[in-house]
Amino acid sequence: MRAVQVTEYNHPPVVQNVPQPTPAAGEVLVKIEACGLNFGDLLMVKGTYQERPALPFTLGMEVAGTIAAHGEGVSSPPIGARIAIFGGSGGLAEFGTFTAALCVPLPDNMDFPDAAAFQVAYSTSHVALDYRAQLKPGDTLLVLGAAGGVGLTAVELGKLMGATVIAAARGSDKLAICKQAGADHLIDTDTDDLREVVKSLGGADVVYDPVGGDLFTAALRACKPEARVLTIGFASGTVPQIAANHLLVKNINVIGFYWGGYLRFKPEVLTDSLKQLSIWYAEGKLHPHISHTLPLAQAAEGLELLRSRKSTGKVVITL
């Protein structure tokens, strides 16, 4: 079968022919139909992600497809079931083996590309906003990197959860997409003073930050007392250093959040989130934004779209 593999860190991944895997006990074999790309895939190519599979390994964190075979002790989901799964790696291939217990059934009205674009981005934002930051109706939510894969879902979910949403992104085209997702106020980070604009709107109760760098510092200074600042990632390449006195003066909480970490110590947080998100999708309340759909042979081009920030929402590879 074909698979997109990292054979050496800091080198472009390559499409290779590799043996089709066999599911071990507790696993299922999935015929993969679509795989969503994530910023974490770029870090895995460099060897700097939180998880480091042994080389060579197949890229692709989240997939959608059908159950093709069961490993020992597995009877569910049944053969032929349409599922999505976050496997951490192994998704950019024609087949993959994954832990059966982590499979999520797809709503009848969800196609495979939407399913591959859904799990990480929506559940990252949902668990961060609901479980970690306890976003409430009437709160003001500031979303940095708001046109990106997770940022756009934070805009959409924040509005659905009753918040006033301020979306910060680069350029009018990206801000227009944020507006369509429900943003109440827009900040162009190329030209606007983020701190001053947010303060003029009354300040932020919750900050959702997948960017880091200078934007984190500006957002922190625009927070209301008792604000909650979610550190989602550092797409800017700069991990901000926090002046603790700023936290003290306004009683601000800075909250670390790594979605994949819950798989190891509290997976029910993620499965409960995905159940709620699936209900909202089935009810027509969520609309995944996929800016690019590419075939497996162009997976490297898809990753470059993420790296150069030329995509909005999600990039999906179809098999």
Short mmCIF file of N, CA and C in Angstrom, two decimals, residues 2 17 37 49 54 64 77 80 105 114 120 141 166 172 179 181 189 193 215 249 264 293 318:
data_model
loop_
_atom_site.label_atom_id
_atom_site.label_comp_id
_atom_site.label_asym_id
_atom_site.label_seq_id
_atom_site.Cartn_x
_atom_site.Cartn_y
_atom_site.Cartn_z
N ARG A 2 0.31 2.38 -0.39
CA ARG A 2 1.04 3.65 -0.36
C ARG A 2 0.91 4.32 1.00
N ASN A 17 5.91 2.62 -0.95
CA ASN A 17 5.14 1.39 -0.89
C ASN A 17 5.59 0.60 0.32
N LEU A 37 -4.83 17.19 7.89
CA LEU A 37 -3.49 17.63 8.26
C LEU A 37 -3.57 18.60 9.43
N TYR A 49 7.74 17.40 17.96
CA TYR A 49 6.40 17.26 18.54
C TYR A 49 6.49 16.52 19.87
N ALA A 54 9.11 6.06 16.33
CA ALA A 54 10.39 5.60 15.81
C ALA A 54 10.42 5.72 14.29
N ALA A 64 -10.49 9.32 8.69
CA ALA A 64 -11.85 8.81 8.57
C ALA A 64 -11.84 7.69 7.54
N PRO A 77 -16.09 -1.44 16.53
CA PRO A 77 -17.19 -1.29 15.58
C PRO A 77 -17.20 -2.44 14.56
N GLY A 80 -17.08 -2.71 8.14
CA GLY A 80 -17.83 -1.83 7.26
C GLY A 80 -18.33 -0.56 7.92
N PRO A 105 -18.05 6.71 15.86
CA PRO A 105 -18.96 6.52 14.72
C PRO A 105 -19.33 7.86 14.10
N ASP A 114 -15.21 15.80 5.73
CA ASP A 114 -15.63 16.55 6.92
C ASP A 114 -15.18 15.82 8.19
N VAL A 120 -9.80 16.80 15.62
CA VAL A 120 -8.77 17.54 16.34
C VAL A 120 -9.15 19.00 16.47
N LEU A 141 -14.72 36.47 24.11
CA LEU A 141 -13.67 35.52 23.71
C LEU A 141 -12.82 36.14 22.63
N ILE A 166 -14.20 37.95 19.36
CA ILE A 166 -13.28 38.83 18.66
C ILE A 166 -12.28 37.94 17.93
N SER A 172 -7.57 40.82 5.10
CA SER A 172 -9.02 40.93 4.95
C SER A 172 -9.66 39.62 4.48
N LYS A 179 -15.59 36.13 9.85
CA LYS A 179 -16.92 36.76 9.93
C LYS A 179 -18.00 35.75 9.58
N ALA A 181 -17.86 32.63 10.02
CA ALA A 181 -17.93 31.64 11.09
C ALA A 181 -18.62 32.18 12.34
N THR A 189 -4.21 41.57 12.33
CA THR A 189 -2.96 41.62 13.09
C THR A 189 -1.80 42.18 12.27
N ASP A 193 -3.61 47.50 16.16
CA ASP A 193 -3.00 47.33 17.49
C ASP A 193 -3.94 46.45 18.30
N LEU A 215 1.81 38.30 19.97
CA LEU A 215 0.36 38.37 20.10
C LEU A 215 -0.10 37.90 21.48
N VAL A 249 -1.68 40.98 39.32
CA VAL A 249 -2.42 42.24 39.43
C VAL A 249 -3.87 42.07 39.01
N ARG A 264 -4.15 9.75 27.19
CA ARG A 264 -3.39 8.89 28.11
C ARG A 264 -3.97 8.85 29.51
N THR A 293 -8.50 20.32 -0.62
CA THR A 293 -8.60 18.87 -0.61
C THR A 293 -7.66 18.34 -1.68
N THR A 318 -7.26 13.14 0.57
CA THR A 318 -8.19 12.05 0.29
C THR A 318 -7.46 10.91 -0.40
#
